[in-house]
Short mmCIF file of C-alpha atoms in Angstrom, two decimals:
data_model
loop_
_atom_site.label_atom_id
_atom_site.label_comp_id
_atom_site.label_asym_id
_atom_site.label_seq_id
_atom_site.Cartn_x
_atom_site.Cartn_y
_atom_site.Cartn_z
CA UNK A 117 -110.51 58.38 -195.06
CA UNK A 118 -109.63 62.06 -195.44
CA UNK A 119 -106.60 63.49 -197.19
CA UNK A 120 -103.79 62.80 -194.73
CA UNK A 121 -101.39 64.98 -196.72
CA UNK A 122 -103.35 68.10 -195.87
CA UNK A 123 -102.08 67.77 -192.29
CA UNK A 124 -98.48 68.84 -191.60
CA UNK A 125 -96.77 67.55 -188.44
CA UNK A 126 -94.55 70.64 -188.54
CA UNK A 127 -97.48 73.01 -187.99
CA UNK A 128 -97.45 72.44 -184.23
CA UNK A 129 -95.34 74.75 -182.07
CA UNK A 130 -95.63 72.93 -178.75
CA UNK A 131 -96.66 69.62 -177.22
CA UNK A 132 -100.33 70.56 -176.98
CA UNK A 133 -100.43 71.51 -180.64
CA UNK A 134 -98.62 68.35 -181.63
CA UNK A 135 -101.12 66.13 -179.83
CA UNK A 136 -103.93 68.12 -181.45
CA UNK A 137 -102.37 67.27 -184.84
CA UNK A 138 -102.40 63.61 -183.80
CA UNK A 139 -106.09 63.87 -182.94
CA UNK A 140 -106.70 65.39 -186.37
CA UNK A 141 -104.76 62.56 -188.02
CA UNK A 142 -106.95 60.02 -186.25
CA UNK A 143 -110.07 61.83 -187.48
CA UNK A 144 -108.75 61.85 -191.04
CA UNK A 145 -107.99 58.13 -190.84
CA UNK A 146 -111.65 57.45 -190.01
CA UNK A 147 -110.59 54.63 -187.67
CA UNK A 148 -111.65 53.84 -184.12
CA UNK A 149 -109.21 53.11 -181.30
CA UNK A 150 -109.89 49.39 -181.67
CA UNK A 151 -109.33 49.51 -185.43
CA UNK A 152 -106.07 51.40 -184.96
CA UNK A 153 -104.90 48.80 -182.44
CA UNK A 154 -105.73 45.98 -184.86
CA UNK A 155 -104.09 47.74 -187.81
CA UNK A 156 -100.94 48.33 -185.75
CA UNK A 157 -100.85 44.61 -184.99
CA UNK A 158 -101.05 43.82 -188.70
CA UNK A 159 -98.15 46.22 -189.21
CA UNK A 160 -96.10 44.35 -186.64
CA UNK A 161 -96.44 47.15 -184.06
CA UNK A 162 -97.90 47.22 -180.57
CA UNK A 163 -100.40 50.04 -180.03
CA UNK A 164 -102.80 49.35 -177.19
CA UNK A 165 -105.97 51.39 -177.61
CA UNK A 166 -105.88 52.30 -173.91
CA UNK A 167 -102.38 53.74 -174.36
CA UNK A 168 -103.44 55.67 -177.46
CA UNK A 169 -106.52 57.06 -175.72
CA UNK A 170 -104.31 58.21 -172.84
CA UNK A 171 -101.88 59.91 -175.26
CA UNK A 172 -104.60 61.74 -177.19
CA UNK A 173 -106.36 63.13 -174.13
CA UNK A 174 -103.19 64.65 -172.70
CA UNK A 175 -101.03 67.53 -173.89
CA UNK A 176 -97.74 65.65 -173.64
CA UNK A 177 -95.47 64.41 -176.37
CA UNK A 178 -95.88 60.66 -176.96
CA UNK A 179 -93.00 58.21 -176.88
CA UNK A 180 -91.37 57.88 -180.34
CA UNK A 181 -92.35 54.21 -180.70
CA UNK A 182 -95.98 54.97 -179.87
CA UNK A 183 -96.02 57.86 -182.35
CA UNK A 184 -94.49 55.77 -185.13
CA UNK A 185 -96.96 52.91 -184.59
CA UNK A 186 -99.87 55.39 -184.53
CA UNK A 187 -98.84 57.17 -187.75
CA UNK A 188 -98.38 53.87 -189.59
CA UNK A 189 -101.74 52.57 -188.33
CA UNK A 190 -103.44 55.75 -189.56
CA UNK A 191 -102.09 55.09 -193.06
CA UNK A 192 -99.46 57.83 -193.11
CA UNK A 193 -96.48 55.47 -192.90
CA UNK A 194 -94.51 57.27 -195.63
CA UNK A 195 -94.24 60.29 -193.35
CA UNK A 196 -93.28 58.57 -190.10
CA UNK A 197 -89.86 60.22 -190.32
CA UNK A 198 -91.48 63.67 -190.62
CA UNK A 199 -93.67 63.09 -187.56
CA UNK A 200 -90.72 61.86 -185.52
CA UNK A 201 -88.60 64.80 -186.66
CA UNK A 202 -91.33 67.31 -185.74
CA UNK A 203 -91.70 65.67 -182.34
CA UNK A 204 -87.96 65.80 -181.73
CA UNK A 205 -87.77 69.49 -182.63
CA UNK A 206 -90.42 70.33 -180.07
CA UNK A 207 -88.77 68.12 -177.44
CA UNK A 208 -85.35 69.67 -178.00
CA UNK A 209 -86.87 73.13 -177.75
CA UNK A 210 -88.17 72.29 -174.27
CA UNK A 211 -91.79 72.60 -175.34
CA UNK A 212 -92.64 68.95 -174.95
CA UNK A 213 -90.10 67.49 -172.58
CA UNK A 214 -91.73 66.42 -169.38
CA UNK A 215 -95.18 67.22 -170.72
CA UNK A 216 -94.80 71.00 -170.68
CA UNK A 217 -96.74 73.07 -173.20
CA UNK A 218 -95.00 76.45 -172.91
CA UNK A 219 -92.33 77.46 -175.42
CA UNK A 220 -90.37 79.27 -172.70
CA UNK A 221 -90.95 77.48 -169.42
CA UNK A 222 -89.58 79.06 -166.30
CA UNK A 223 -86.61 77.11 -164.94
CA UNK A 224 -87.61 74.96 -162.00
CA UNK A 225 -85.51 75.31 -158.85
CA UNK A 226 -83.11 72.44 -158.31
CA UNK A 227 -84.07 70.09 -155.51
CA UNK A 228 -80.42 70.08 -154.42
CA UNK A 229 -80.02 73.84 -154.47
CA UNK A 230 -78.86 75.48 -151.26
CA UNK A 231 -81.29 77.71 -149.35
CA UNK A 232 -81.07 81.32 -150.58
CA UNK A 233 -78.61 83.41 -148.64
CA UNK A 234 -80.16 86.15 -146.50
CA UNK A 235 -80.09 89.68 -147.82
CA UNK A 236 -77.04 91.44 -146.43
CA UNK A 237 -78.72 94.86 -146.55
CA UNK A 238 -81.52 93.73 -144.23
CA UNK A 239 -81.14 94.56 -140.54
CA UNK A 240 -82.34 92.05 -137.99
CA UNK A 241 -84.89 92.93 -135.37
CA UNK A 242 -83.12 93.78 -132.12
CA UNK A 243 -80.63 96.28 -130.82
CA UNK A 244 -79.09 98.56 -133.38
CA UNK A 245 -75.64 97.32 -134.31
CA UNK A 246 -76.10 93.85 -132.81
CA UNK A 247 -74.19 91.38 -134.99
CA UNK A 248 -72.86 94.09 -137.30
CA UNK A 249 -69.56 95.84 -137.79
CA UNK A 250 -68.88 99.51 -137.48
CA UNK A 251 -70.11 100.16 -141.03
CA UNK A 252 -73.41 98.35 -140.46
CA UNK A 253 -72.47 95.27 -142.51
CA UNK A 254 -73.49 91.87 -141.18
CA UNK A 255 -70.60 89.93 -139.65
CA UNK A 256 -69.60 86.48 -141.02
CA UNK A 257 -70.60 84.90 -137.72
CA UNK A 258 -74.15 86.20 -138.03
CA UNK A 259 -74.38 84.95 -141.63
CA UNK A 260 -73.25 81.50 -140.58
CA UNK A 261 -75.84 81.43 -137.80
CA UNK A 262 -78.58 82.43 -140.23
CA UNK A 263 -77.57 79.78 -142.77
CA UNK A 264 -77.42 77.14 -140.05
CA UNK A 265 -80.89 78.12 -138.88
CA UNK A 266 -82.26 77.88 -142.43
CA UNK A 267 -80.63 74.47 -142.89
CA UNK A 268 -82.15 73.24 -139.62
CA UNK A 269 -85.60 74.40 -140.72
CA UNK A 270 -85.18 72.59 -144.06
CA UNK A 271 -84.17 69.38 -142.29
CA UNK A 272 -87.18 69.61 -140.02
CA UNK A 273 -89.49 70.09 -143.00
CA UNK A 274 -88.01 67.06 -144.80
CA UNK A 275 -88.22 64.92 -141.68
CA UNK A 276 -91.80 66.04 -141.08
CA UNK A 277 -92.79 65.16 -144.65
CA UNK A 278 -91.24 61.72 -144.23
CA UNK A 279 -93.14 61.08 -141.01
CA UNK A 280 -96.38 62.25 -142.61
CA UNK A 281 -95.86 59.93 -145.60
CA UNK A 282 -95.13 56.99 -143.30
CA UNK A 283 -98.14 57.67 -141.11
CA UNK A 284 -100.48 58.18 -144.07
CA UNK A 285 -99.38 54.95 -145.76
CA UNK A 286 -98.18 56.66 -148.94
CA UNK A 287 -96.67 54.35 -151.51
CA UNK A 288 -92.94 54.26 -152.15
CA UNK A 289 -92.59 56.08 -155.45
CA UNK A 290 -88.80 56.13 -155.69
CA UNK A 291 -87.50 55.92 -159.23
CA UNK A 292 -83.82 55.29 -158.77
CA UNK A 293 -83.46 53.03 -161.83
CA UNK A 294 -85.32 53.55 -165.13
CA UNK A 295 -87.78 50.80 -165.98
CA UNK A 296 -87.11 49.07 -169.29
CA UNK A 297 -90.61 49.06 -170.74
CA UNK A 298 -91.56 47.46 -174.04
CA UNK A 299 -90.67 43.81 -174.72
CA UNK A 300 -89.21 42.42 -171.50
CA UNK A 301 -88.80 39.37 -169.33
CA UNK A 302 -89.83 39.48 -165.66
CA UNK A 303 -87.69 37.26 -163.46
CA UNK A 304 -87.54 36.62 -159.71
CA UNK A 305 -84.43 38.41 -158.45
CA UNK A 306 -83.17 35.32 -156.62
CA UNK A 307 -83.70 32.94 -159.56
CA UNK A 308 -83.05 34.86 -162.77
CA UNK A 309 -83.11 31.63 -164.79
CA UNK A 310 -86.87 31.59 -164.17
CA UNK A 311 -89.42 33.85 -165.89
CA UNK A 312 -92.93 34.91 -164.95
CA UNK A 313 -94.95 33.25 -167.71
CA UNK A 314 -97.93 31.16 -168.74
CA UNK A 315 -98.62 28.11 -166.53
CA UNK A 316 -101.20 26.30 -164.42
CA UNK A 317 -101.87 26.30 -160.70
CA UNK A 318 -100.31 23.32 -158.97
CA UNK A 319 -103.58 22.10 -157.45
CA UNK A 320 -105.29 21.99 -160.83
CA UNK A 321 -108.17 24.01 -159.41
CA UNK A 322 -108.43 26.32 -162.42
CA UNK A 323 -108.79 25.43 -166.07
CA UNK A 324 -107.11 28.53 -167.51
CA UNK A 325 -103.60 29.91 -167.46
CA UNK A 326 -102.15 31.79 -164.50
CA UNK A 327 -98.77 33.45 -163.99
CA UNK A 328 -96.10 31.08 -162.65
CA UNK A 329 -92.31 30.87 -162.51
CA UNK A 330 -90.90 28.57 -165.21
CA UNK A 331 -87.45 28.23 -166.82
CA UNK A 332 -87.00 31.05 -169.32
CA UNK A 333 -85.37 28.78 -171.89
CA UNK A 334 -88.39 26.49 -171.94
CA UNK A 335 -90.99 29.26 -172.04
CA UNK A 336 -90.61 31.11 -175.36
CA UNK A 337 -94.29 32.07 -175.40
CA UNK A 338 -96.09 34.17 -174.53
CA UNK A 339 -93.88 37.23 -174.96
CA UNK A 340 -94.22 39.86 -172.25
CA UNK A 341 -94.79 43.53 -173.04
CA UNK A 342 -94.59 46.13 -170.26
CA UNK A 343 -97.03 48.85 -171.33
CA UNK A 344 -96.81 52.33 -169.75
CA UNK A 345 -100.30 53.37 -168.68
CA UNK A 346 -99.53 56.93 -167.56
CA UNK A 347 -98.85 58.45 -164.13
CA UNK A 348 -95.97 56.01 -163.56
CA UNK A 349 -98.22 52.94 -163.87
CA UNK A 350 -97.90 49.90 -166.12
CA UNK A 351 -99.89 47.00 -167.54
CA UNK A 352 -98.27 43.61 -168.11
CA UNK A 353 -99.29 42.26 -171.51
CA UNK A 354 -98.81 38.68 -172.70
CA UNK A 355 -98.74 38.11 -176.46
CA UNK A 356 -99.46 34.53 -177.52
CA UNK A 357 -99.17 33.45 -181.19
CA UNK A 358 -102.48 31.57 -181.01
CA UNK A 359 -104.44 33.14 -178.16
CA UNK A 360 -103.53 36.75 -178.93
CA UNK A 361 -102.99 39.45 -176.32
CA UNK A 362 -104.00 39.28 -172.68
CA UNK A 363 -103.18 41.54 -169.74
CA UNK A 364 -102.36 40.21 -166.28
CA UNK A 365 -105.22 40.75 -163.87
CA UNK A 366 -105.44 39.79 -160.21
CA UNK A 367 -108.25 37.27 -159.64
CA UNK A 368 -110.58 38.58 -156.93
CA UNK A 369 -112.84 35.52 -156.72
CA UNK A 370 -112.83 31.81 -157.44
CA UNK A 371 -110.53 28.91 -156.61
CA UNK A 372 -107.34 30.82 -157.49
CA UNK A 373 -108.24 34.10 -155.80
CA UNK A 374 -105.21 36.36 -155.60
CA UNK A 375 -103.39 34.75 -158.54
CA UNK A 376 -102.80 36.57 -161.83
CA UNK A 377 -104.60 35.60 -165.02
CA UNK A 378 -104.14 37.00 -168.57
CA UNK A 379 -107.45 38.53 -169.67
CA UNK A 380 -108.57 39.94 -173.01
CA UNK A 381 -109.99 43.06 -171.35
CA UNK A 382 -106.78 45.07 -171.02
CA UNK A 383 -108.70 48.25 -170.22
CA UNK A 384 -109.90 46.59 -167.01
CA UNK A 385 -106.60 44.86 -166.23
CA UNK A 386 -104.62 45.40 -163.05
CA UNK A 387 -102.30 48.40 -163.01
CA UNK A 388 -98.89 48.10 -161.41
CA UNK A 389 -96.50 50.66 -159.97
CA UNK A 390 -92.88 49.54 -160.21
CA UNK A 391 -90.78 50.65 -157.27
CA UNK A 392 -87.23 49.70 -156.29
CA UNK A 393 -87.37 46.55 -154.17
CA UNK A 394 -86.43 47.07 -150.51
CA UNK A 395 -84.27 43.96 -150.76
CA UNK A 396 -82.78 42.24 -153.73
CA UNK A 397 -80.28 42.83 -156.50
CA UNK A 398 -79.56 46.35 -157.78
CA UNK A 399 -82.17 47.20 -160.38
CA UNK A 400 -84.76 44.86 -158.84
CA UNK A 401 -88.36 46.05 -158.62
CA UNK A 402 -91.43 45.39 -156.58
CA UNK A 403 -94.74 45.27 -158.50
CA UNK A 404 -97.28 47.13 -156.36
CA UNK A 405 -100.91 46.68 -157.46
CA UNK A 406 -102.91 49.89 -157.75
CA UNK A 407 -104.96 50.90 -155.88
CA UNK A 408 -104.03 49.41 -152.55
CA UNK A 409 -100.98 48.46 -150.54
CA UNK A 410 -100.50 44.98 -151.98
CA UNK A 411 -97.68 43.61 -154.11
CA UNK A 412 -96.96 40.69 -156.41
CA UNK A 413 -95.20 37.84 -154.63
CA UNK A 414 -95.38 34.08 -154.84
CA UNK A 415 -97.36 31.36 -153.13
CA UNK A 416 -95.60 30.11 -149.99
CA UNK A 417 -93.09 33.00 -150.39
CA UNK A 418 -91.07 30.67 -152.60
CA UNK A 419 -89.21 31.42 -155.82
CA UNK A 420 -89.05 27.78 -156.87
CA UNK A 421 -89.96 26.55 -160.33
CA UNK A 422 -93.70 26.15 -160.94
CA UNK A 423 -94.77 28.41 -158.06
CA UNK A 424 -97.68 30.73 -158.80
CA UNK A 425 -97.51 34.51 -158.60
CA UNK A 426 -100.00 35.95 -156.10
CA UNK A 427 -101.10 39.30 -154.76
CA UNK A 428 -100.16 39.68 -151.10
CA UNK A 429 -99.43 42.42 -148.55
CA UNK A 430 -96.29 44.35 -149.48
CA UNK A 431 -93.29 43.29 -147.43
CA UNK A 432 -89.51 43.34 -147.47
CA UNK A 433 -89.49 39.82 -148.86
CA UNK A 434 -87.25 38.26 -151.55
CA UNK A 435 -90.24 36.73 -153.36
CA UNK A 436 -91.54 40.25 -154.10
CA UNK A 437 -88.31 41.27 -155.83
CA UNK A 438 -88.23 41.05 -159.64
CA UNK A 439 -85.69 41.89 -162.33
CA UNK A 440 -87.06 43.43 -165.55
CA UNK A 441 -84.87 42.79 -168.58
CA UNK A 442 -85.30 43.92 -172.20
CA UNK A 443 -86.25 40.99 -174.41
#
């Protein structure tokens, strides 16, 4: 292990420089991604090596909890506060918020901003004096007509984009309600006393655990961790006190094809995009598997106790609506 103290978290001036300092800290620690993940677990933290690899190959500021777990795992735990403070200074300065790397980013135009008003010193093509007063100034009526025309064009563009997205089968990427990642419970929106947890298929066709709906009070393990995987995607981790960590993966073969099984290989686990459910309680989500146009629902479209979770075509169906709550 190198001298961690020779690296100052305050040396970075922007998000890219800060992540470069994190890469340097990893090098000084002499630890691999797997070793860092294991050390974080011994520290009582969660630091998936896939998440860390994603953080270190981008030029975006990491989440504070990920940064703290990483610094402690590297052996620099006494300076966690310094690393968090340096991160916050960059974020407050605008350098790291939203993944930007410039110290002085140009302000982005607001999506709700009105179309720019036409220049009043610009004459329209046509007869001289048409639509103007005696002094050549544009009349209010002409300005209103121009603004109405611009608004109509904007509406046509928005409508056209919507039709294109519908025809091309684009996924619904609305983000009306923030997702509570980290330690959570995942519950069917219509039966919030049930949790998606460790169980067995009802036919007894498979010898290992699959995801089923069981009463939350009677299912204290495994704990569920919703891990951000970048680009708005998530992995669903299960942490069992005896079996360790597994990530939910859709079974593509075998007697329980389509069901979800916790597997040790989290790097190859199924990725999910959480989108507001078309139907269901406010704050309910639909778990869309990526890639593809399929979602997590339940066998027989039922939200009864003991029913298995399955991958099925996305639909406006109550069994595909889930509530994610912090645990």
